[in-house]
Amino acid sequence: MGRRQIIGLILGPSLFSILYFFPAITGLDDAPRAVLAVTAWVATWWITEAMPIPATSLMPIFLLPLTGGAEEETATMAYTDPIVFMYFGGFTIALAIEKWNLHKRIAMTIISMVGTNSKRIILGVALATALLSMWISNAATALMMLPIALALIADIKEKDFFDDASFHKFAKGLLLTVAYAASIGGLATLIGSVPNAVFAGVSAQILDVRITFADWFLFGFPITVILLTVLYFYMTGWKFKVKQTGNISDDFAKNQIRELGPMSFEEKAVLTIFALTGTLWISSGFLPENIRLSDTTISMVGATAMFLLPSKNAKGGLMKWDDMKNLPWGLLLLFGGGLSLAAAFEESNLTDWFGELLQGLQVLPFILILIVLAAIVLFMTEIMSNTAVSNMLIPISIGLALGIGVEPYGIMAIVALASSCAFMLPISTPPNAAVFSSDYLTIDDMVKAGFWMNIISILVIVMFVYFWQPLVLSP
């Protein structure tokens, strides 16, 4: 174990003991004090990874009932929340896309369509990465796109389209585009990024309001479009502007598509299920109320269809149960742990305590509170897991909203969005870590490029939450 884990291992139960056994510190009744103490322990171990995050996520199941923070049924039912099964279905569909190599065909088709100069290659990679990241985890998307980006870099280096300085700028810009577009694309959908799902789950648990896939898409997709546009011009027109000495051939993408061969029956079947599922997710919010088609139902129908439809080139269906060993089961447990704590917040009325604690902030302008909160969350995420940050802060943000007398969705959305937009360090997000593994980037490159993307992201997120969220994402 490293120093960070050892410190966390000791600090977690220490904070629990102080908060739980010394009531005078908080002045809380027994149940909310127990929930606060359990949250402090679990959050500390999430942040420091003193124990594997999925294993830590199981602790609310026994700590909440043992301490009197919540009933056992409350603590355990959160692990079967509909949002967990919506993600389960989404992950299954994503595995099918990866299994039959559909992601590579989609990416190469976009790159081949966009164009043949350095700017258009970066645009094509950004679009392909963001599109995949809307439906597949940003970590998986970055790992899928990294070999494609490295192959493009090698191909361009071999054909000598740039001088040395411009080539290195292009390589750095392309790799950082993969990392940043993977994070930005995930903002658009509920299944694209973990904090989005935490937002929806906490809304259902504490506020008793279901946020549908269509609700979030209408809110998040324009943010993705704006940030992608900014990313493209930032990379190609300012930070990594290059001099090109010749026209780059689009043969690379076309050759890759040619190597994939004609589209197989399995690819067509997976694409059909994927397209139908996505269409239903986006349009279900506009269907008549008597049609009970929830996002979870749609997700599970799509996932089940992958096992039901037969494969022509392999025995069994498009997906076999053996394929599910690659499903991120630990992430589902993480959702459950966060939702279990959120349910305990509601049952014990701990949220009201946070509201009273934070009432002094109501003297500040609301937009200033949003800016400060977005900056705090984003820079916390530079050194902490965004899943830990969102699980810890989204329930607390409801208390902040109560304290300053505003509806909670804007504050919650700030936390969810800002915790997905850390661009400065390799440890900040899995996509950052993935591209940093190449030989073309240094920490200095990432810090300098990421700092300004952080600032831009804070401003864009705050503006959208302040002006757009009340129109499209309110009860």
Short mmCIF file of C-alpha atoms in Angstrom, two decimals:
data_model
loop_
_atom_site.label_atom_id
_atom_site.label_comp_id
_atom_site.label_asym_id
_atom_site.label_seq_id
_atom_site.Cartn_x
_atom_site.Cartn_y
_atom_site.Cartn_z
CA MET A 1 0.00 0.00 0.00
CA GLY A 2 1.17 3.53 -0.76
CA ARG A 3 1.28 6.40 1.69
CA ARG A 4 -2.02 7.78 0.40
CA GLN A 5 -3.79 4.45 1.00
CA ILE A 6 -2.28 4.06 4.49
CA ILE A 7 -3.35 7.58 5.47
CA GLY A 8 -6.86 6.91 4.14
CA LEU A 9 -7.05 3.57 5.92
CA ILE A 10 -6.49 5.31 9.26
CA LEU A 11 -8.31 8.58 8.51
CA GLY A 12 -11.62 6.99 7.41
CA PRO A 13 -12.55 5.19 10.64
CA SER A 14 -11.02 8.03 12.68
CA LEU A 15 -13.38 10.57 11.12
CA PHE A 16 -16.26 8.14 11.60
CA SER A 17 -15.45 7.72 15.30
CA ILE A 18 -15.10 11.46 15.95
CA LEU A 19 -18.39 12.34 14.22
CA TYR A 20 -20.34 9.36 15.58
CA PHE A 21 -19.19 9.17 19.21
CA PHE A 22 -19.01 12.92 19.92
CA PRO A 23 -22.52 14.32 19.26
CA ALA A 24 -21.62 17.81 20.50
CA ILE A 25 -19.45 18.43 17.44
CA THR A 26 -22.42 18.50 15.05
CA GLY A 27 -25.42 18.78 17.36
CA LEU A 28 -27.22 16.22 15.18
CA ASP A 29 -29.70 13.58 16.30
CA ASP A 30 -28.60 9.94 16.25
CA ALA A 31 -29.73 8.95 12.73
CA PRO A 32 -28.38 11.92 10.73
CA ARG A 33 -25.17 11.87 12.78
CA ALA A 34 -24.69 8.20 11.89
CA VAL A 35 -25.24 8.92 8.20
CA LEU A 36 -22.73 11.79 8.29
CA ALA A 37 -20.15 9.59 10.03
CA VAL A 38 -20.63 6.71 7.57
CA THR A 39 -20.41 9.12 4.63
CA ALA A 40 -17.14 10.55 5.96
CA TRP A 41 -15.64 7.06 6.27
CA VAL A 42 -16.79 5.82 2.88
CA ALA A 43 -15.89 9.06 1.06
CA THR A 44 -12.39 9.03 2.60
CA TRP A 45 -11.78 5.48 1.39
CA TRP A 46 -13.21 6.31 -2.04
CA ILE A 47 -10.89 9.32 -2.37
CA THR A 48 -7.73 7.63 -1.07
CA GLU A 49 -8.57 4.19 -2.50
CA ALA A 50 -7.54 2.63 0.80
CA MET A 51 -9.58 -0.34 -0.35
CA PRO A 52 -10.74 -1.01 -3.94
CA ILE A 53 -13.52 1.48 -4.73
CA PRO A 54 -16.15 -1.21 -5.55
CA ALA A 55 -15.43 -2.98 -2.25
CA THR A 56 -15.71 0.31 -0.34
CA SER A 57 -19.04 0.86 -2.08
CA LEU A 58 -20.46 -2.16 -0.26
CA MET A 59 -19.86 -0.66 3.20
CA PRO A 60 -23.13 1.34 3.44
CA ILE A 61 -25.03 -1.98 3.32
CA PHE A 62 -23.85 -2.89 6.83
CA LEU A 63 -22.64 0.41 8.31
CA LEU A 64 -25.94 2.26 7.90
CA PRO A 65 -28.12 -0.36 9.65
CA LEU A 66 -25.50 -1.07 12.36
CA THR A 67 -25.19 2.61 13.30
CA GLY A 68 -28.91 3.38 13.05
CA GLY A 69 -28.41 5.69 10.08
CA ALA A 70 -30.97 3.91 7.89
CA GLU A 71 -33.03 0.75 7.74
CA GLU A 72 -31.41 -2.24 6.07
CA GLU A 73 -34.04 -2.16 3.31
CA THR A 74 -33.22 1.49 2.54
CA ALA A 75 -29.49 0.76 2.43
CA THR A 76 -29.77 -2.25 0.14
CA MET A 77 -32.60 -1.28 -2.21
CA ALA A 78 -30.49 1.54 -3.65
CA TYR A 79 -28.23 -1.05 -5.29
CA THR A 80 -31.18 -2.14 -7.43
CA ASP A 81 -32.25 1.37 -8.38
CA PRO A 82 -33.50 1.63 -12.00
CA ILE A 83 -30.54 3.88 -12.90
CA VAL A 84 -28.18 1.00 -12.03
CA PHE A 85 -29.98 -1.29 -14.47
CA MET A 86 -30.08 1.40 -17.13
CA TYR A 87 -26.29 1.51 -16.92
CA PHE A 88 -26.14 -2.30 -16.90
CA GLY A 89 -28.01 -2.38 -20.20
CA GLY A 90 -25.92 0.43 -21.67
CA PHE A 91 -22.69 -1.34 -20.71
CA THR A 92 -23.93 -4.55 -22.33
CA ILE A 93 -24.69 -2.77 -25.61
CA ALA A 94 -21.26 -1.11 -25.47
CA LEU A 95 -19.60 -4.51 -25.02
CA ALA A 96 -21.40 -5.78 -28.11
CA ILE A 97 -20.17 -2.76 -30.11
CA GLU A 98 -16.61 -3.50 -29.02
CA LYS A 99 -16.91 -7.26 -29.58
CA TRP A 100 -17.88 -6.89 -33.24
CA ASN A 101 -15.47 -3.98 -33.92
CA LEU A 102 -18.31 -1.61 -34.81
CA HIS A 103 -16.62 1.24 -32.93
CA LYS A 104 -13.61 1.15 -35.27
CA ARG A 105 -15.80 1.25 -38.37
CA ILE A 106 -17.74 4.22 -36.99
CA ALA A 107 -14.55 6.11 -36.10
CA MET A 108 -12.82 5.43 -39.42
CA THR A 109 -15.92 6.33 -41.43
CA ILE A 110 -16.14 9.71 -39.69
CA ILE A 111 -12.41 10.41 -40.18
CA SER A 112 -12.56 9.47 -43.88
CA MET A 113 -15.58 11.73 -44.43
CA VAL A 114 -14.20 14.82 -42.71
CA GLY A 115 -11.14 15.54 -44.87
CA THR A 116 -7.45 15.36 -45.56
CA ASN A 117 -5.58 18.17 -43.82
CA SER A 118 -4.31 18.31 -40.25
CA LYS A 119 -7.21 20.41 -38.97
CA ARG A 120 -9.79 18.12 -40.48
CA ILE A 121 -8.09 15.03 -39.08
CA ILE A 122 -8.31 16.55 -35.60
CA LEU A 123 -11.94 17.45 -36.27
CA GLY A 124 -12.70 13.90 -37.40
CA VAL A 125 -11.00 12.36 -34.37
CA ALA A 126 -12.83 14.78 -32.04
CA LEU A 127 -16.22 13.96 -33.57
CA ALA A 128 -15.62 10.21 -33.59
CA THR A 129 -14.36 10.20 -30.00
CA ALA A 130 -17.20 12.36 -28.68
CA LEU A 131 -19.84 10.34 -30.52
CA LEU A 132 -18.58 7.05 -29.09
CA SER A 133 -18.19 8.58 -25.62
CA MET A 134 -21.88 9.50 -25.54
CA TRP A 135 -22.70 5.79 -25.41
CA ILE A 136 -19.54 4.09 -24.16
CA SER A 137 -17.57 5.03 -21.02
CA ASN A 138 -15.03 7.76 -21.59
CA ALA A 139 -12.24 5.46 -20.42
CA ALA A 140 -13.17 2.73 -22.92
CA THR A 141 -13.60 5.31 -25.69
CA ALA A 142 -10.14 6.79 -25.11
CA LEU A 143 -8.57 3.33 -25.10
CA MET A 144 -10.37 2.50 -28.37
CA MET A 145 -9.32 5.74 -30.06
CA LEU A 146 -5.72 5.85 -28.80
CA PRO A 147 -4.36 3.18 -31.22
CA ILE A 148 -6.17 4.92 -34.09
CA ALA A 149 -4.60 8.27 -33.16
CA LEU A 150 -1.13 6.72 -32.79
CA ALA A 151 -1.46 5.00 -36.16
CA LEU A 152 -2.47 8.31 -37.77
CA ILE A 153 0.56 10.00 -36.18
CA ALA A 154 2.91 7.25 -37.41
CA ASP A 155 1.47 7.42 -40.92
CA ILE A 156 1.86 11.21 -41.09
CA LYS A 157 5.39 11.05 -39.66
CA GLU A 158 6.41 8.55 -42.30
CA LYS A 159 5.11 10.75 -45.14
CA ASP A 160 6.90 13.84 -43.80
CA PHE A 161 4.12 16.42 -44.13
CA PHE A 162 5.48 18.58 -41.29
CA ASP A 163 8.78 19.94 -40.04
CA ASP A 164 9.81 18.52 -36.64
CA ALA A 165 8.27 21.31 -34.56
CA SER A 166 4.94 21.17 -36.38
CA PHE A 167 4.85 17.37 -36.27
CA HIS A 168 5.23 17.31 -32.48
CA LYS A 169 2.55 19.99 -32.13
CA PHE A 170 0.20 17.95 -34.31
CA ALA A 171 0.89 14.74 -32.36
CA LYS A 172 0.28 16.44 -29.01
CA GLY A 173 -2.85 18.17 -30.26
CA LEU A 174 -4.30 14.96 -31.69
CA LEU A 175 -3.67 12.93 -28.53
CA LEU A 176 -5.06 15.60 -26.22
CA THR A 177 -8.07 15.90 -28.52
CA VAL A 178 -8.76 12.19 -27.92
CA ALA A 179 -8.58 12.66 -24.13
CA TYR A 180 -10.60 15.87 -23.97
CA ALA A 181 -13.24 14.83 -26.53
CA ALA A 182 -13.81 11.58 -24.60
CA SER A 183 -14.63 13.58 -21.46
CA ILE A 184 -16.67 16.21 -23.33
CA GLY A 185 -18.72 13.64 -25.27
CA GLY A 186 -19.73 11.95 -22.04
CA LEU A 187 -21.52 15.11 -20.87
CA ALA A 188 -24.27 14.66 -23.47
CA THR A 189 -26.04 11.54 -22.17
CA LEU A 190 -26.96 9.93 -18.88
CA ILE A 191 -24.87 6.85 -19.69
CA GLY A 192 -21.91 8.82 -21.05
CA SER A 193 -20.38 9.76 -17.70
CA VAL A 194 -20.71 8.41 -14.16
CA PRO A 195 -21.57 11.79 -12.51
CA ASN A 196 -24.54 12.19 -14.89
CA ALA A 197 -25.98 8.92 -13.63
CA VAL A 198 -25.29 9.92 -10.02
CA PHE A 199 -27.24 13.14 -10.69
CA ALA A 200 -30.24 11.18 -11.99
CA GLY A 201 -30.06 8.62 -9.20
CA VAL A 202 -29.83 11.19 -6.41
CA SER A 203 -32.68 13.18 -7.97
CA ALA A 204 -34.88 10.10 -7.81
CA GLN A 205 -33.76 9.09 -4.30
CA ILE A 206 -33.87 12.45 -2.52
CA LEU A 207 -36.13 14.68 -4.63
CA ASP A 208 -38.44 11.93 -5.96
CA VAL A 209 -38.06 13.29 -9.51
CA ARG A 210 -37.05 11.00 -12.38
CA ILE A 211 -34.63 12.58 -14.84
CA THR A 212 -35.13 10.82 -18.18
CA PHE A 213 -32.54 10.21 -20.85
CA ALA A 214 -34.32 12.78 -23.04
CA ASP A 215 -34.33 15.37 -20.22
CA TRP A 216 -30.59 15.13 -19.75
CA PHE A 217 -29.84 14.94 -23.50
CA LEU A 218 -31.74 18.16 -24.13
CA PHE A 219 -29.66 19.81 -21.40
CA GLY A 220 -26.25 18.18 -21.93
CA PHE A 221 -25.96 17.79 -25.70
CA PRO A 222 -25.67 21.56 -26.43
CA ILE A 223 -22.89 21.78 -23.82
CA THR A 224 -21.02 19.01 -25.60
CA VAL A 225 -21.45 20.78 -28.96
CA ILE A 226 -20.15 24.11 -27.59
CA LEU A 227 -17.17 22.58 -25.78
CA LEU A 228 -16.26 20.42 -28.80
CA THR A 229 -16.33 23.51 -31.01
CA VAL A 230 -14.12 25.38 -28.55
CA LEU A 231 -11.79 22.37 -28.33
CA TYR A 232 -11.38 22.21 -32.12
CA PHE A 233 -10.50 25.90 -32.53
CA TYR A 234 -8.34 25.86 -29.39
CA MET A 235 -6.28 22.91 -30.63
CA THR A 236 -5.97 23.87 -34.30
CA GLY A 237 -6.00 27.66 -34.19
CA TRP A 238 -4.12 28.50 -31.02
CA LYS A 239 -2.46 25.92 -28.79
CA PHE A 240 -1.14 23.50 -31.43
CA LYS A 241 -1.26 25.49 -34.65
CA VAL A 242 0.95 23.83 -37.29
CA LYS A 243 2.51 24.56 -40.66
CA GLN A 244 1.61 21.95 -43.25
CA THR A 245 3.89 21.37 -46.24
CA GLY A 246 1.58 19.13 -48.27
CA ASN A 247 -1.85 17.55 -48.46
CA ILE A 248 -2.32 14.60 -46.15
CA SER A 249 -3.85 11.60 -47.86
CA ASP A 250 -7.07 10.13 -46.50
CA ASP A 251 -5.83 6.68 -47.51
CA PHE A 252 -5.22 5.72 -43.87
CA ALA A 253 -8.88 5.75 -42.86
CA LYS A 254 -10.01 4.21 -46.16
CA ASN A 255 -7.42 1.45 -45.84
CA GLN A 256 -8.58 0.72 -42.31
CA ILE A 257 -12.19 0.44 -43.51
CA ARG A 258 -11.03 -1.77 -46.37
CA GLU A 259 -9.21 -4.06 -43.92
CA LEU A 260 -12.39 -4.39 -41.89
CA GLY A 261 -14.08 -5.73 -45.02
CA PRO A 262 -17.78 -5.60 -45.83
CA MET A 263 -20.07 -4.93 -42.90
CA SER A 264 -20.90 -8.27 -41.30
CA PHE A 265 -24.37 -9.45 -40.30
CA GLU A 266 -23.35 -9.08 -36.65
CA GLU A 267 -22.22 -5.48 -37.11
CA LYS A 268 -25.48 -4.62 -38.86
CA ALA A 269 -27.52 -6.29 -36.13
CA VAL A 270 -25.62 -4.56 -33.31
CA LEU A 271 -25.86 -1.22 -35.12
CA THR A 272 -29.62 -1.68 -35.55
CA ILE A 273 -30.17 -2.47 -31.87
CA PHE A 274 -27.88 0.38 -30.84
CA ALA A 275 -29.67 2.86 -33.12
CA LEU A 276 -33.13 1.77 -31.99
CA THR A 277 -32.14 1.93 -28.33
CA GLY A 278 -30.64 5.40 -28.72
CA THR A 279 -33.67 6.64 -30.66
CA LEU A 280 -36.05 5.36 -27.99
CA TRP A 281 -33.96 6.88 -25.20
CA ILE A 282 -34.05 10.28 -26.87
CA SER A 283 -37.71 10.16 -27.92
CA SER A 284 -39.33 8.34 -24.99
CA GLY A 285 -39.91 11.59 -23.10
CA PHE A 286 -42.20 12.76 -25.89
CA LEU A 287 -44.39 9.64 -25.97
CA PRO A 288 -47.94 9.65 -24.50
CA GLU A 289 -48.05 9.13 -20.73
CA ASN A 290 -50.01 5.87 -21.05
CA ILE A 291 -47.00 4.27 -22.80
CA ARG A 292 -44.82 3.15 -19.91
CA LEU A 293 -41.47 3.03 -21.63
CA SER A 294 -38.80 4.07 -19.13
CA ASP A 295 -35.11 4.51 -19.90
CA THR A 296 -34.32 1.40 -17.86
CA THR A 297 -36.88 -0.67 -19.78
CA ILE A 298 -35.43 0.50 -23.10
CA SER A 299 -31.89 -0.25 -21.92
CA MET A 300 -32.73 -3.76 -20.76
CA VAL A 301 -34.68 -4.58 -23.93
CA GLY A 302 -31.65 -3.54 -26.00
CA ALA A 303 -29.27 -5.56 -23.82
CA THR A 304 -31.50 -8.66 -23.88
CA ALA A 305 -31.82 -8.43 -27.67
CA MET A 306 -28.04 -8.81 -27.93
CA PHE A 307 -28.33 -12.26 -26.37
CA LEU A 308 -31.50 -13.20 -28.25
CA LEU A 309 -30.48 -12.41 -31.84
CA PRO A 310 -28.32 -15.19 -33.32
CA SER A 311 -24.88 -14.68 -34.79
CA LYS A 312 -24.07 -16.05 -38.24
CA ASN A 313 -20.33 -16.36 -37.71
CA ALA A 314 -20.25 -17.70 -34.17
CA LYS A 315 -22.29 -20.15 -32.15
CA GLY A 316 -25.03 -18.55 -30.05
CA GLY A 317 -26.22 -14.96 -29.97
CA LEU A 318 -24.54 -11.67 -30.70
CA MET A 319 -23.50 -11.70 -27.03
CA LYS A 320 -22.72 -14.70 -24.83
CA TRP A 321 -22.73 -14.67 -21.07
CA ASP A 322 -18.97 -15.25 -21.08
CA ASP A 323 -18.64 -11.80 -22.70
CA MET A 324 -20.11 -10.25 -19.55
CA LYS A 325 -16.92 -10.86 -17.61
CA ASN A 326 -15.73 -7.60 -19.17
CA LEU A 327 -18.71 -5.66 -17.83
CA PRO A 328 -17.58 -3.05 -15.24
CA TRP A 329 -19.43 -4.67 -12.34
CA GLY A 330 -17.47 -2.55 -9.87
CA LEU A 331 -18.91 0.61 -11.37
CA LEU A 332 -22.45 -0.70 -10.79
CA LEU A 333 -21.55 -1.28 -7.14
CA LEU A 334 -20.19 2.27 -6.98
CA PHE A 335 -23.53 3.61 -8.21
CA GLY A 336 -25.29 1.50 -5.60
CA GLY A 337 -23.05 2.75 -2.77
CA GLY A 338 -23.59 6.39 -3.73
CA LEU A 339 -27.35 5.95 -4.04
CA SER A 340 -27.47 4.09 -0.72
CA LEU A 341 -25.88 7.06 1.04
CA ALA A 342 -28.20 9.44 -0.83
CA ALA A 343 -31.24 7.46 0.35
CA ALA A 344 -29.94 7.64 3.91
CA PHE A 345 -29.50 11.42 3.56
CA GLU A 346 -33.18 11.66 2.70
CA GLU A 347 -34.46 9.22 5.34
CA SER A 348 -32.48 10.88 8.16
CA ASN A 349 -33.09 14.50 7.02
CA LEU A 350 -29.34 15.14 6.95
CA THR A 351 -29.84 17.32 3.86
CA ASP A 352 -31.73 19.87 5.96
CA TRP A 353 -28.74 20.16 8.31
CA PHE A 354 -26.43 20.98 5.41
CA GLY A 355 -28.97 23.56 4.27
CA GLU A 356 -28.94 25.31 7.64
CA LEU A 357 -25.13 25.15 7.74
CA LEU A 358 -24.80 26.85 4.36
CA GLN A 359 -27.46 29.55 4.72
CA GLY A 360 -24.81 32.26 5.05
CA LEU A 361 -23.97 31.87 1.37
CA GLN A 362 -27.32 33.32 0.28
CA VAL A 363 -25.90 36.85 0.51
CA LEU A 364 -23.72 36.11 -2.53
CA PRO A 365 -25.02 36.43 -6.13
CA PHE A 366 -26.20 33.06 -7.40
CA ILE A 367 -23.95 33.15 -10.49
CA LEU A 368 -20.89 33.79 -8.30
CA ILE A 369 -21.79 30.77 -6.16
CA LEU A 370 -22.01 28.67 -9.35
CA ILE A 371 -18.60 29.87 -10.58
CA VAL A 372 -16.89 29.21 -7.25
CA LEU A 373 -18.54 25.80 -6.87
CA ALA A 374 -17.65 24.77 -10.44
CA ALA A 375 -14.01 25.79 -9.92
CA ILE A 376 -13.78 23.93 -6.59
CA VAL A 377 -15.32 20.74 -7.99
CA LEU A 378 -13.26 20.81 -11.19
CA PHE A 379 -9.94 21.34 -9.45
CA MET A 380 -10.83 18.72 -6.81
CA THR A 381 -11.35 16.29 -9.67
CA GLU A 382 -7.84 17.02 -10.93
CA ILE A 383 -6.49 14.95 -8.03
CA MET A 384 -9.52 12.82 -7.11
CA SER A 385 -11.80 10.36 -8.89
CA ASN A 386 -14.79 12.10 -10.49
CA THR A 387 -16.97 9.24 -9.32
CA ALA A 388 -15.91 9.83 -5.71
CA VAL A 389 -16.37 13.60 -6.05
CA SER A 390 -19.86 13.31 -7.54
CA ASN A 391 -21.01 10.63 -5.10
CA MET A 392 -19.81 12.75 -2.20
CA LEU A 393 -20.91 16.23 -3.32
CA ILE A 394 -24.18 15.81 -5.26
CA PRO A 395 -26.25 14.87 -2.16
CA ILE A 396 -24.55 17.70 -0.22
CA SER A 397 -25.30 20.14 -3.06
CA ILE A 398 -29.01 19.71 -2.35
CA GLY A 399 -28.35 21.03 1.14
CA LEU A 400 -26.43 23.96 -0.35
CA ALA A 401 -29.41 24.75 -2.59
CA LEU A 402 -31.76 24.68 0.41
CA GLY A 403 -29.39 26.92 2.34
CA ILE A 404 -29.31 29.64 -0.33
CA GLY A 405 -32.99 29.29 -1.23
CA VAL A 406 -32.75 28.03 -4.84
CA GLU A 407 -33.97 24.88 -6.57
CA PRO A 408 -31.31 22.15 -6.35
CA TYR A 409 -30.96 21.11 -10.00
CA GLY A 410 -28.58 23.90 -10.98
CA ILE A 411 -26.22 23.21 -8.08
CA MET A 412 -26.38 19.45 -8.72
CA ALA A 413 -25.72 19.95 -12.43
CA ILE A 414 -22.66 22.09 -11.68
CA VAL A 415 -21.17 19.27 -9.61
CA ALA A 416 -22.01 16.59 -12.19
CA LEU A 417 -20.66 18.50 -15.19
CA ALA A 418 -17.59 20.07 -13.58
CA SER A 419 -16.45 16.72 -12.15
CA SER A 420 -16.16 15.37 -15.73
CA CYS A 421 -14.08 18.27 -17.07
CA ALA A 422 -10.65 17.98 -15.46
CA PHE A 423 -8.06 18.32 -18.22
CA MET A 424 -4.74 19.22 -16.55
CA LEU A 425 -3.20 16.06 -15.10
CA PRO A 426 -2.75 12.43 -16.19
CA ILE A 427 -4.40 11.27 -12.95
CA SER A 428 -7.45 13.50 -13.42
CA THR A 429 -9.46 11.22 -15.74
CA PRO A 430 -8.94 7.81 -17.39
CA PRO A 431 -8.75 9.43 -20.89
CA ASN A 432 -5.95 11.73 -19.71
CA ALA A 433 -4.07 8.74 -18.31
CA ALA A 434 -4.59 6.76 -21.53
CA VAL A 435 -3.09 9.36 -23.89
CA PHE A 436 -0.30 10.22 -21.43
CA SER A 437 0.92 6.64 -21.82
CA SER A 438 2.22 7.59 -25.29
CA ASP A 439 5.71 9.02 -25.76
CA TYR A 440 4.54 12.32 -27.24
CA LEU A 441 3.18 14.08 -24.15
CA THR A 442 4.72 15.47 -20.97
CA ILE A 443 2.93 16.62 -17.82
CA ASP A 444 3.91 20.18 -18.75
CA ASP A 445 2.08 19.80 -22.10
CA MET A 446 -1.06 18.58 -20.38
CA VAL A 447 -1.01 21.20 -17.61
CA LYS A 448 -0.54 24.11 -20.01
CA ALA A 449 -3.19 22.90 -22.47
CA GLY A 450 -5.58 21.68 -19.78
CA PHE A 451 -5.54 24.81 -17.64
CA TRP A 452 -7.24 26.93 -20.29
CA MET A 453 -9.68 24.14 -21.17
CA ASN A 454 -10.57 24.03 -17.45
CA ILE A 455 -11.25 27.78 -17.39
CA ILE A 456 -13.31 27.62 -20.60
CA SER A 457 -15.27 24.63 -19.27
CA ILE A 458 -16.12 26.44 -16.03
CA LEU A 459 -17.47 29.44 -17.93
CA VAL A 460 -19.47 27.35 -20.43
CA ILE A 461 -20.93 25.09 -17.74
CA VAL A 462 -21.91 28.00 -15.49
CA MET A 463 -23.56 29.89 -18.37
CA PHE A 464 -25.57 26.84 -19.43
CA VAL A 465 -26.63 26.03 -15.87
CA TYR A 466 -27.60 29.65 -15.20
CA PHE A 467 -29.54 30.28 -18.43
CA TRP A 468 -30.41 26.90 -20.01
CA GLN A 469 -30.98 24.50 -17.12
CA PRO A 470 -34.07 26.32 -15.69
CA LEU A 471 -35.72 26.02 -19.12
CA VAL A 472 -35.09 22.32 -19.82
CA LEU A 473 -34.11 20.55 -16.61
CA SER A 474 -36.51 21.56 -13.86
CA PRO A 475 -39.35 19.64 -12.20
#
